[in-house]
mmCIF file of C-alpha atoms and ligand atoms in Angstrom:
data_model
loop_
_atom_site.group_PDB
_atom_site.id
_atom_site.type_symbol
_atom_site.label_atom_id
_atom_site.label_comp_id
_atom_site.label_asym_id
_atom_site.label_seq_id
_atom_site.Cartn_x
_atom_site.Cartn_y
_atom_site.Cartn_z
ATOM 1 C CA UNK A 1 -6.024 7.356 8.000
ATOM 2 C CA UNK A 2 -9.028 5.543 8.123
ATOM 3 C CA UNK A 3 -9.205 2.851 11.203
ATOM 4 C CA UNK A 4 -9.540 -0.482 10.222
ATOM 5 C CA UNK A 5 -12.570 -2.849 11.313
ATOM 6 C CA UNK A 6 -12.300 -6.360 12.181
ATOM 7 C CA UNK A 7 -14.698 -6.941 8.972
ATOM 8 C CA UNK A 8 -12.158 -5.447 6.858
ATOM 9 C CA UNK A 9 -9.344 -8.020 7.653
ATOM 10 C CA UNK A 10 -11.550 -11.255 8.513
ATOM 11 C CA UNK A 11 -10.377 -12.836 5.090
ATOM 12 C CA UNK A 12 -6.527 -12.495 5.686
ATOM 13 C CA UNK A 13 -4.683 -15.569 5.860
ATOM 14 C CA UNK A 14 -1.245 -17.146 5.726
ATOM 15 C CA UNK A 15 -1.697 -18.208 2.349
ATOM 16 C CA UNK A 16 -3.323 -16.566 -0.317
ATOM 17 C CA UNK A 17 -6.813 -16.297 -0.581
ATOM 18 C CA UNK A 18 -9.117 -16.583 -3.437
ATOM 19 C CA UNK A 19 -8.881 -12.832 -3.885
ATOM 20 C CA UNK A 20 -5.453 -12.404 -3.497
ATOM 21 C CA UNK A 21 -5.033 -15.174 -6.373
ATOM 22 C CA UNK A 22 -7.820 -13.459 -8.456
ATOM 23 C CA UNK A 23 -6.323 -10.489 -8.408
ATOM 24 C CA UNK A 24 -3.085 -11.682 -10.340
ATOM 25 C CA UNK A 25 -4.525 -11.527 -13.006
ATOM 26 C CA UNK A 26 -4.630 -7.754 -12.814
ATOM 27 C CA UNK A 27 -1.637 -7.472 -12.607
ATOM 28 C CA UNK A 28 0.283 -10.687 -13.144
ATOM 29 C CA UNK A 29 1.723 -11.067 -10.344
ATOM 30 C CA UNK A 30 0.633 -11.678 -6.066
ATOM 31 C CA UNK A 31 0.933 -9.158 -3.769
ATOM 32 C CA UNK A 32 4.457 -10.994 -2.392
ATOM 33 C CA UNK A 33 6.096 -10.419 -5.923
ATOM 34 C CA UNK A 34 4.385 -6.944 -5.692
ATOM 35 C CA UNK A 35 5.897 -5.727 -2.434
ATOM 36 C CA UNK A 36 9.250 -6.605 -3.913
ATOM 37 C CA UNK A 37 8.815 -4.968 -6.716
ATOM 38 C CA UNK A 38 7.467 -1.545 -5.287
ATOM 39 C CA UNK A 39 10.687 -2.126 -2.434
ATOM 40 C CA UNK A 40 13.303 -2.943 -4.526
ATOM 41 C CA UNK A 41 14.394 -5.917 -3.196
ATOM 42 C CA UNK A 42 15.544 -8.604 -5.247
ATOM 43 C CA UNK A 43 14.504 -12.047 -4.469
ATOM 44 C CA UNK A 44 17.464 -13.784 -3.745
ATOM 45 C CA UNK A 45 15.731 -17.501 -3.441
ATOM 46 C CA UNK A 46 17.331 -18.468 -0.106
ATOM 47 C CA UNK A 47 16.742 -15.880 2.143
ATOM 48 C CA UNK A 48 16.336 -16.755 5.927
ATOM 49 C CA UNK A 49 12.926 -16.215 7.463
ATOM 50 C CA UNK A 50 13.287 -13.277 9.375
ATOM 51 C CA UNK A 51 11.951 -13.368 13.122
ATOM 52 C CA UNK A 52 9.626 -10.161 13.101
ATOM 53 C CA UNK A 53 7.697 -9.455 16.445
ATOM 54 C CA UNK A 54 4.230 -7.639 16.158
ATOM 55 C CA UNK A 55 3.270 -5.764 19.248
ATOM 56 C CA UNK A 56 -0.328 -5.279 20.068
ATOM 57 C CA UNK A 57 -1.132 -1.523 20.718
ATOM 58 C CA UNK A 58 -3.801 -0.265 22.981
ATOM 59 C CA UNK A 59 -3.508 2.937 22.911
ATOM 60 C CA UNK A 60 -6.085 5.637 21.206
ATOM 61 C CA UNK A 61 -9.334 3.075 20.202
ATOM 62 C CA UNK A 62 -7.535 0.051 21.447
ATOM 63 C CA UNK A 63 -6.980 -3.144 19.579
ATOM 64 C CA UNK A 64 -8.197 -3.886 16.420
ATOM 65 C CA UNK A 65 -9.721 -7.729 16.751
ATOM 66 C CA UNK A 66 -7.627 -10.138 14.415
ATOM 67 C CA UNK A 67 -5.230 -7.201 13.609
ATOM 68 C CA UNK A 68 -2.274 -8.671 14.856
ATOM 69 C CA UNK A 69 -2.808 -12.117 13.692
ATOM 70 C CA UNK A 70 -3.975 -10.454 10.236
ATOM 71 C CA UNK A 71 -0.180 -9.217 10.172
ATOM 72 C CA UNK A 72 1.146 -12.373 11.284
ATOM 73 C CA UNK A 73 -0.664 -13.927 8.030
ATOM 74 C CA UNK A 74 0.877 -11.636 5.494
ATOM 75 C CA UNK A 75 4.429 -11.878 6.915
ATOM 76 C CA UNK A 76 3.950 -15.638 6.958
ATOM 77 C CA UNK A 77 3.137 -15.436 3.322
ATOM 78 C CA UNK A 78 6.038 -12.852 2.707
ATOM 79 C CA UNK A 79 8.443 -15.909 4.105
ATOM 80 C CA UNK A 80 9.184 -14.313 7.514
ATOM 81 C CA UNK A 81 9.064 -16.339 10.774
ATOM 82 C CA UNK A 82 6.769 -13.603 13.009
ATOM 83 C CA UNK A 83 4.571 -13.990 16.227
ATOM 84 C CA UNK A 84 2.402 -11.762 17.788
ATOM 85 C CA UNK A 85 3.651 -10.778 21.344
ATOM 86 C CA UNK A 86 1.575 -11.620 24.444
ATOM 87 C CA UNK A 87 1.622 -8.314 26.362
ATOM 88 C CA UNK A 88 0.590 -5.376 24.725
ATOM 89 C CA UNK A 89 2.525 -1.921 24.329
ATOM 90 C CA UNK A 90 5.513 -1.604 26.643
ATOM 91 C CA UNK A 91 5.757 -4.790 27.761
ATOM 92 C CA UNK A 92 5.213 -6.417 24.804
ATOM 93 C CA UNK A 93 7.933 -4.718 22.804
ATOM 94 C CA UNK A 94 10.186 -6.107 25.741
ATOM 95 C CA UNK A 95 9.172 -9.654 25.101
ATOM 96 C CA UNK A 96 10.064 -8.793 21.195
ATOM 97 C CA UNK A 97 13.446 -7.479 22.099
ATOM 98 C CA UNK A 98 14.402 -10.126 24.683
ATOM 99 C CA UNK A 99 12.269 -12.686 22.646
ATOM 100 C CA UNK A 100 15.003 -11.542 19.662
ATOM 101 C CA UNK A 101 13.216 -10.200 17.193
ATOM 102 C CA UNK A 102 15.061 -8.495 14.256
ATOM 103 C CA UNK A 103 11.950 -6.448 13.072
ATOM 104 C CA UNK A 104 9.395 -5.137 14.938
ATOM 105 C CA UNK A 105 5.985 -4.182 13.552
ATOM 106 C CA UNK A 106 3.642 -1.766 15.792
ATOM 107 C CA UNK A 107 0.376 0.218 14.832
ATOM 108 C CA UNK A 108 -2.121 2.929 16.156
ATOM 109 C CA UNK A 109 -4.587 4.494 15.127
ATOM 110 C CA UNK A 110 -2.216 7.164 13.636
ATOM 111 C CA UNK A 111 0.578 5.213 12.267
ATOM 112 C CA UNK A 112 2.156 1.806 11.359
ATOM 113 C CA UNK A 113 5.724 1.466 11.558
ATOM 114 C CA UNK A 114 8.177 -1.217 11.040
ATOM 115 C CA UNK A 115 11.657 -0.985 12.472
ATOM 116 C CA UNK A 116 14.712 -3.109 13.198
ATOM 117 C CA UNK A 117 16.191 -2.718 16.970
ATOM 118 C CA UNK A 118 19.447 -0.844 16.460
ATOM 119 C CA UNK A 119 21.859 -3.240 16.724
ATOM 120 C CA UNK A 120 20.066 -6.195 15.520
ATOM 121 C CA UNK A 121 21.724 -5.405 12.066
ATOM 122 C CA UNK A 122 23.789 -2.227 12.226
ATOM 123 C CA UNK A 123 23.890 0.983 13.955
ATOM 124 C CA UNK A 124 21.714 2.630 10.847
ATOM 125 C CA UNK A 125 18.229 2.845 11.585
ATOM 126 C CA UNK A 126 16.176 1.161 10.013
ATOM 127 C CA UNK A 127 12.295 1.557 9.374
ATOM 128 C CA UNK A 128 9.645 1.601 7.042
ATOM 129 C CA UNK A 129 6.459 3.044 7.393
ATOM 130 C CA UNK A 130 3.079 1.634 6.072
ATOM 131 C CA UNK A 131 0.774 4.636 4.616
ATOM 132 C CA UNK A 132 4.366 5.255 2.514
ATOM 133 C CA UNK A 133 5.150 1.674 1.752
ATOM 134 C CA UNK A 134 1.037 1.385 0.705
ATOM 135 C CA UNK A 135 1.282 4.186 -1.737
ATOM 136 C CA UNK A 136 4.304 2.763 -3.486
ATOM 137 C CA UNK A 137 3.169 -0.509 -3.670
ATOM 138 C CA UNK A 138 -0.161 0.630 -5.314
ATOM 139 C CA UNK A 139 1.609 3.153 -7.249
ATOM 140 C CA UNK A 140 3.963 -0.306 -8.886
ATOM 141 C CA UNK A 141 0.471 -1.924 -8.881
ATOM 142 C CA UNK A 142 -1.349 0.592 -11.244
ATOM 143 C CA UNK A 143 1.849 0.450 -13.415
ATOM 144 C CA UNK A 144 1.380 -2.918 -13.839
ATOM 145 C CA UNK A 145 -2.018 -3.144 -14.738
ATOM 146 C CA UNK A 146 -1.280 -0.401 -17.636
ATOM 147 C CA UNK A 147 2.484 -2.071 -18.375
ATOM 148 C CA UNK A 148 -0.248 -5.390 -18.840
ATOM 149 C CA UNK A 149 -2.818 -3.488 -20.906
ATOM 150 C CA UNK A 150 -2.523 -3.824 -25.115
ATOM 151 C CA UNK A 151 -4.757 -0.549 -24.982
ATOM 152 C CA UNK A 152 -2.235 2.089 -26.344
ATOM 153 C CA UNK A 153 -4.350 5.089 -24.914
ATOM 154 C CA UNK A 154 -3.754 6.712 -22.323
ATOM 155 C CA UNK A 155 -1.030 4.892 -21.162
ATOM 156 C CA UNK A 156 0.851 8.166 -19.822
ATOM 157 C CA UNK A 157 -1.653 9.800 -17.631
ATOM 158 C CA UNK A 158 -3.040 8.940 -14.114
ATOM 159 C CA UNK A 159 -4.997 10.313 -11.897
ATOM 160 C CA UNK A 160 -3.816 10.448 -7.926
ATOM 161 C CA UNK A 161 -7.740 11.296 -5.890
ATOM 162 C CA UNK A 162 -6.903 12.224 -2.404
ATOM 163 C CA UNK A 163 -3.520 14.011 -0.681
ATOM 164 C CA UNK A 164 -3.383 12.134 2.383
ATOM 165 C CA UNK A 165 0.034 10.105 3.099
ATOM 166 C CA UNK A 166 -0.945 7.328 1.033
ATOM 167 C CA UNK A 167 -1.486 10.001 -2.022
ATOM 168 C CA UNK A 168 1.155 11.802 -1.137
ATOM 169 C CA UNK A 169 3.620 8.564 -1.878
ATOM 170 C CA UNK A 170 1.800 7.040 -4.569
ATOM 171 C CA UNK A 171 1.830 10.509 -6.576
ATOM 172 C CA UNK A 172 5.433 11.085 -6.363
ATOM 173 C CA UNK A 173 6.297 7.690 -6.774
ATOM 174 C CA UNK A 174 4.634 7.765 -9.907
ATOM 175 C CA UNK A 175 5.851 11.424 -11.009
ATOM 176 C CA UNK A 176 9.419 9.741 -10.677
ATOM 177 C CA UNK A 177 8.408 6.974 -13.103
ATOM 178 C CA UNK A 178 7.691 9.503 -15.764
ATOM 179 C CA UNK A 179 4.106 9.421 -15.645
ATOM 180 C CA UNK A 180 1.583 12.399 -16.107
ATOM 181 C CA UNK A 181 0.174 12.756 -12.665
ATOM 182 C CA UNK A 182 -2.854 14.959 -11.543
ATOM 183 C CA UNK A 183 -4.179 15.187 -8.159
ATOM 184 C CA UNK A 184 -7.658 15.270 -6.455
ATOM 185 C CA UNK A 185 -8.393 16.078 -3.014
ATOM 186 C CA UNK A 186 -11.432 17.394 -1.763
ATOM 187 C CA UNK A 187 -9.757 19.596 0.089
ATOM 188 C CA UNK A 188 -8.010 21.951 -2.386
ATOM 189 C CA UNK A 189 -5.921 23.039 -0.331
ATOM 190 C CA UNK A 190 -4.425 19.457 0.225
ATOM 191 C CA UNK A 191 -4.860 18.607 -3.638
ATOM 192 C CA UNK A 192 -2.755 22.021 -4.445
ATOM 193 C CA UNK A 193 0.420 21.247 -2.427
ATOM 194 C CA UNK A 194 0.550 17.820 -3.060
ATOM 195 C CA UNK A 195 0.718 18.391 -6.954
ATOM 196 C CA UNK A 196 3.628 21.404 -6.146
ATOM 197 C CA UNK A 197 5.527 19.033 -4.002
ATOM 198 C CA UNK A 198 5.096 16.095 -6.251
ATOM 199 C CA UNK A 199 5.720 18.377 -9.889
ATOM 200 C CA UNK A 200 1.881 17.042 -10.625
ATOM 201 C CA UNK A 201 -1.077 18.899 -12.171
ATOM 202 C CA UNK A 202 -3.969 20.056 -10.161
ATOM 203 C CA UNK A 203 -7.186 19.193 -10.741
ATOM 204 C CA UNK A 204 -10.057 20.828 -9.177
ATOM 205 C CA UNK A 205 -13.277 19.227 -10.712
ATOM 206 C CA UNK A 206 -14.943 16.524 -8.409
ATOM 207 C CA UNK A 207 -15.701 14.174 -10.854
ATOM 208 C CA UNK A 208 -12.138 14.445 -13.011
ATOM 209 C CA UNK A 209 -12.074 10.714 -12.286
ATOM 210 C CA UNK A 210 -14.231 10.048 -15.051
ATOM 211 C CA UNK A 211 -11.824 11.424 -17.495
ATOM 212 C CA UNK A 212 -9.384 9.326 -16.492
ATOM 213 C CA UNK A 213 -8.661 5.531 -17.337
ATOM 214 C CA UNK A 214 -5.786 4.841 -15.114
ATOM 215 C CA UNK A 215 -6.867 6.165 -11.253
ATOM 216 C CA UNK A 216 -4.820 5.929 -7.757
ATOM 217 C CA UNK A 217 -7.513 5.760 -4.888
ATOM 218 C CA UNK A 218 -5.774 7.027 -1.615
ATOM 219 C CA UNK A 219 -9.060 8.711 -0.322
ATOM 220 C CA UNK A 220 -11.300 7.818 2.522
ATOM 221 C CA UNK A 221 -14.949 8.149 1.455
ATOM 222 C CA UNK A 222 -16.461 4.742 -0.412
ATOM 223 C CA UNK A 223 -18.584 3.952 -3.871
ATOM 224 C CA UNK A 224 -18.544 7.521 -5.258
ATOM 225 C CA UNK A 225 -17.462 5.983 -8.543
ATOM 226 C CA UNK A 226 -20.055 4.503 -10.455
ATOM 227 C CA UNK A 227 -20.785 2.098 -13.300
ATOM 228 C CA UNK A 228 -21.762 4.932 -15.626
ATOM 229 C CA UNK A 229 -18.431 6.730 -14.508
ATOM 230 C CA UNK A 230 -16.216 3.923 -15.523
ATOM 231 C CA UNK A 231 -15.298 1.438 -18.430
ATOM 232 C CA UNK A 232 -14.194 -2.220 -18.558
ATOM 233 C CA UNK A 233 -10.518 -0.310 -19.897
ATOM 234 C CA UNK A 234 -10.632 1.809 -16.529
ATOM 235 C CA UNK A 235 -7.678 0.460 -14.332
ATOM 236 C CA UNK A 236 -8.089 1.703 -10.505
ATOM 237 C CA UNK A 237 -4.948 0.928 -7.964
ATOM 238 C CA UNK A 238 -7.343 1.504 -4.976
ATOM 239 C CA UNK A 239 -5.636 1.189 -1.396
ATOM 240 C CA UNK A 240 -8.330 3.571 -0.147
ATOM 241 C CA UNK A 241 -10.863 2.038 2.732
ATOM 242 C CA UNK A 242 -14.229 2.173 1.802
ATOM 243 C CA UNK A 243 -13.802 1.328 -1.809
ATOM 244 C CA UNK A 244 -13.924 4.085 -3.745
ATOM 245 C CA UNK A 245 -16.163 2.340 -6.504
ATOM 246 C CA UNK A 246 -19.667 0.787 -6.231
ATOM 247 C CA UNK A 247 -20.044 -3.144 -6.499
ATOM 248 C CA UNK A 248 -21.466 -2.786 -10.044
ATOM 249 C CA UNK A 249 -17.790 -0.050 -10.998
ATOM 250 C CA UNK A 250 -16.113 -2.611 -9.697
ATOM 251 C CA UNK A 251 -17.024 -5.527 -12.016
ATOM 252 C CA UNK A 252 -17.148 -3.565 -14.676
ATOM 253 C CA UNK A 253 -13.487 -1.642 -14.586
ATOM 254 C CA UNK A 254 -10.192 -3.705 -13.325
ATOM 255 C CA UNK A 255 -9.708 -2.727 -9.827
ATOM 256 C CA UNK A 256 -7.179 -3.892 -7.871
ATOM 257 C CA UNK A 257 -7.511 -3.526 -4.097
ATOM 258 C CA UNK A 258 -6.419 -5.119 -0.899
ATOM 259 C CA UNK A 259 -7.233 -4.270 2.494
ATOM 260 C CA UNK A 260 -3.296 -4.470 4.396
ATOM 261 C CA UNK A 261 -1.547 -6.974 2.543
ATOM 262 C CA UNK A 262 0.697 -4.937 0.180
ATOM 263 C CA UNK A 263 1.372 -2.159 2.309
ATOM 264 C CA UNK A 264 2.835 -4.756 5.160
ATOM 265 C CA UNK A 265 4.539 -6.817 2.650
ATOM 266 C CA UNK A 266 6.247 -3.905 1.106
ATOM 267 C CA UNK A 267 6.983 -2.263 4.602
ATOM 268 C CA UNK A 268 8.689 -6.022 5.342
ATOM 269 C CA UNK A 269 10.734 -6.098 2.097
ATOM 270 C CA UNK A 270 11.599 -2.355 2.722
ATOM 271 C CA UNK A 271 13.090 -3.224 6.030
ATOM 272 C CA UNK A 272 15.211 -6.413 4.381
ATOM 273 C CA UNK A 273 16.596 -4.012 1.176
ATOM 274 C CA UNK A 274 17.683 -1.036 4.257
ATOM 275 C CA UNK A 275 19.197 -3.932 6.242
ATOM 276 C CA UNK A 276 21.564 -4.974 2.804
ATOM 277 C CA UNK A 277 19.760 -8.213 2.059
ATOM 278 C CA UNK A 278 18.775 -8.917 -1.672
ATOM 279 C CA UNK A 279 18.938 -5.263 -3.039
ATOM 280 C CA UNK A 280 18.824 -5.414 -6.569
ATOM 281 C CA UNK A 281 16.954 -2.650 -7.888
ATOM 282 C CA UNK A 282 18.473 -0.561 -5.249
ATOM 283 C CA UNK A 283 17.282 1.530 -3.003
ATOM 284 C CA UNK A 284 15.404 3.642 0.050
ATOM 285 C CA UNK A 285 11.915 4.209 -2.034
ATOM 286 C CA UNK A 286 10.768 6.227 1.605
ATOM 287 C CA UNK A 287 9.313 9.358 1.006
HETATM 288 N N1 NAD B 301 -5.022 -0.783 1.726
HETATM 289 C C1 NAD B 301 -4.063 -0.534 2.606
HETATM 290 O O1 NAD B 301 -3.168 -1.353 2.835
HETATM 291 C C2 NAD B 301 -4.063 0.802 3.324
HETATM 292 C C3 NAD B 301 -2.948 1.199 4.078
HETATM 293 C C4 NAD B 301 -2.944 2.480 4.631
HETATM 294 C C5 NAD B 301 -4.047 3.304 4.464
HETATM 295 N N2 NAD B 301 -5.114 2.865 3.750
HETATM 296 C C6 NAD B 301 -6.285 3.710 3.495
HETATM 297 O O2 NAD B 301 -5.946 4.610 2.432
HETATM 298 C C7 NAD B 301 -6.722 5.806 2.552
HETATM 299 C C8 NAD B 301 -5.803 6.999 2.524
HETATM 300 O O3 NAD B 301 -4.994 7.004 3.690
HETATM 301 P P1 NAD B 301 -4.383 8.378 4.221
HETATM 302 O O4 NAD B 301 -3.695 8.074 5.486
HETATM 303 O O5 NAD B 301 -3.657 9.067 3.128
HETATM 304 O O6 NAD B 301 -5.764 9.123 4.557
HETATM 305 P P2 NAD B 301 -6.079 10.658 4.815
HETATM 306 O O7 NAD B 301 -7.351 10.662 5.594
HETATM 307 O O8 NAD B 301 -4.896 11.376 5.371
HETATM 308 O O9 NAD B 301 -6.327 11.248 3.347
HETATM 309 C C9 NAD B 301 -7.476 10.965 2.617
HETATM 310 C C10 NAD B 301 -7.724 12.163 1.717
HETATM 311 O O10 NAD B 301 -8.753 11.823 0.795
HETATM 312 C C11 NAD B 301 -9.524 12.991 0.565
HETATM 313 N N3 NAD B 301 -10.811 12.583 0.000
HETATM 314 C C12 NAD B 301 -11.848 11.982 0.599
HETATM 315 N N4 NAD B 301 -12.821 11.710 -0.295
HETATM 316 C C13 NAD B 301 -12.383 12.149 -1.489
HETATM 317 C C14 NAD B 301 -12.919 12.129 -2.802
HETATM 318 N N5 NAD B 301 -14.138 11.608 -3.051
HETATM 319 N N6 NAD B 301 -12.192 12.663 -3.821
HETATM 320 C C15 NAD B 301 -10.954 13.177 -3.559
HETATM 321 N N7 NAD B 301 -10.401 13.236 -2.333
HETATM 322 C C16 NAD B 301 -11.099 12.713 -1.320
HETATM 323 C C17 NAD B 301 -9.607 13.641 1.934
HETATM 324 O O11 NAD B 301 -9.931 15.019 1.830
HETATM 325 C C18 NAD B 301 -8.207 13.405 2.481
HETATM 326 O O12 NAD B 301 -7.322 14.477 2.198
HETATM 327 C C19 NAD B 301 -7.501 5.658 3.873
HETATM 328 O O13 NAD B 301 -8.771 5.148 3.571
HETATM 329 C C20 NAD B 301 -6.688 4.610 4.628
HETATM 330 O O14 NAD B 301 -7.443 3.905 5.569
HETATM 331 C C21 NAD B 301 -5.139 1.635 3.178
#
């Protein structure tokens, strides 16, 4: 997983920004309305803002600047009631616990996790974790932007480029929808048993994206994809940190990215569907 940088989050606020709003039209709805779509939780109108705790972790690199409050933002949006904890680490996942929080969000530089102190709900546990909740959520993103599309061609196929945990969810989330999925990954090794765990086709040509119209980004390596490589009926779903396309690819295709805000907000509604609350579409989407 790539680490974030301050830059990368500087925009994120508790309301949506000018990209965030942009980007609806993509895919016609915001990220909030995404993240309960990729969860399966149904919006039940009146549900109580959850108090969710987000503990500062300085382990590994140490904090990310704005991280925290970055979270904060999103779950503000998302209609939870969260704070950021003073201490840091240890002590600051006591001040959550006493402080009552019913989720807790914490983050390193390997991992993101959300979970809900056992107890607080039930005896099950209950967590969600981000690179998972990220691939889903872009997985029900690029869905939408072809669902959107009145181009009838290749409507079927996508393309999943890189095997990492984000891939790994977004290509078998999207296998189970009935889509024909190939996988990319540098690394062939990582490309081939992704596609034999997820049922997907291989592909082992570095440039298959530009056969492609409807492309998953999960990698880490920026603007490989070009203008020439792309057209305006290309439809990239791109969690992946640098952006996989070049600033000329990207106003020329429909590319839907976002830097946390759909991977958190799906990890929160995640966390609300395992804890009972508003399940519609049913069900534990973890992989
Ligand atoms: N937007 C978000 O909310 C969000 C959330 C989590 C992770 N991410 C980002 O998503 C990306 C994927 O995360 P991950 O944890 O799976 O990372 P990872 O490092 O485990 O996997 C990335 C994979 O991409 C492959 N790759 C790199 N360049 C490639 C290319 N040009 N073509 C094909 N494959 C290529 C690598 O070989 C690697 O296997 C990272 O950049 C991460 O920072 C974004």
């Amino acid at each position: 997983m790539t680490r974030l940088d301050e830059s990368d989050i500087t925009g994120i606020t508790a309301a949506l920004s000018a990209h965030d709003r942009a980007q609806i039209g993509l895919v016609g709805m915001d990220y909030v309305q995404m993240a309960h779509l990729a969860s399966g939780y149904g919006f039940v109108g009146d549900e109580r803002a959850r108090r969710v705790a987000i503990v500062p972790v300085t382990a590994g690199e140490g904090l990310i600047g704005g991280f925290g409050e970055a979270v904060c933002a999103i779950l503000t949006v998302c209609g939870a009631s969260p704070f950021v904890t003073q201490g840091t680490d240890v002590t600051g996942l006591q001040e959550a616990l006493v402080g009552g929080a019913e989720l807790v969000f914490m983050a390193d530089d390997d991992s993101c996790i959300a979970f809900a102190p056992t107890g607080a709900h039930s005896d099950a546990v209950i967590t969600s974790d981000n690179s998972s909740a990220t691939g889903i959520g872009f997985a029900t993103a690029l869905e939408q932007m072809i669902e959107r599309s009145s181009d009838e061609n290749d409507r079927h196929r996508v393309l999943v480029l890189g095997a990492g945990a984000v891939g790994r969810a977004a290509a078998i989330h999207l296998v189970q929808r009935g889509f024909d999925t190939a996988v990319f990954d540098l690394d062939e090794q990582r490309g081939r048993a992704l596609a034999e765990l997820c049922g997907g086709r291989l592909e082992q040509d570095a440039r298959c994206f530009t056969r492609y119209r409807n492309i998953l980004d999960a990698t880490n390596t920026g603007s490989f994809i070009a203008a020439d490589d792309v057209t305006m009926g290309t439809r990239i779903a791109a969690p992946g940190i640098p952006l996989c396309v070049t600033a000329e690819a990207s106003s020329k295709a429909q590319v839907y990215h976002n830097p946390l805000e759909l991977g958190i907000a799906t990890m929160y509604f995640d966390c609300l569907c395992q804890m009972g609350s508003g399940m519609e579409q049913g069900g534990d989407k973890r992989v």
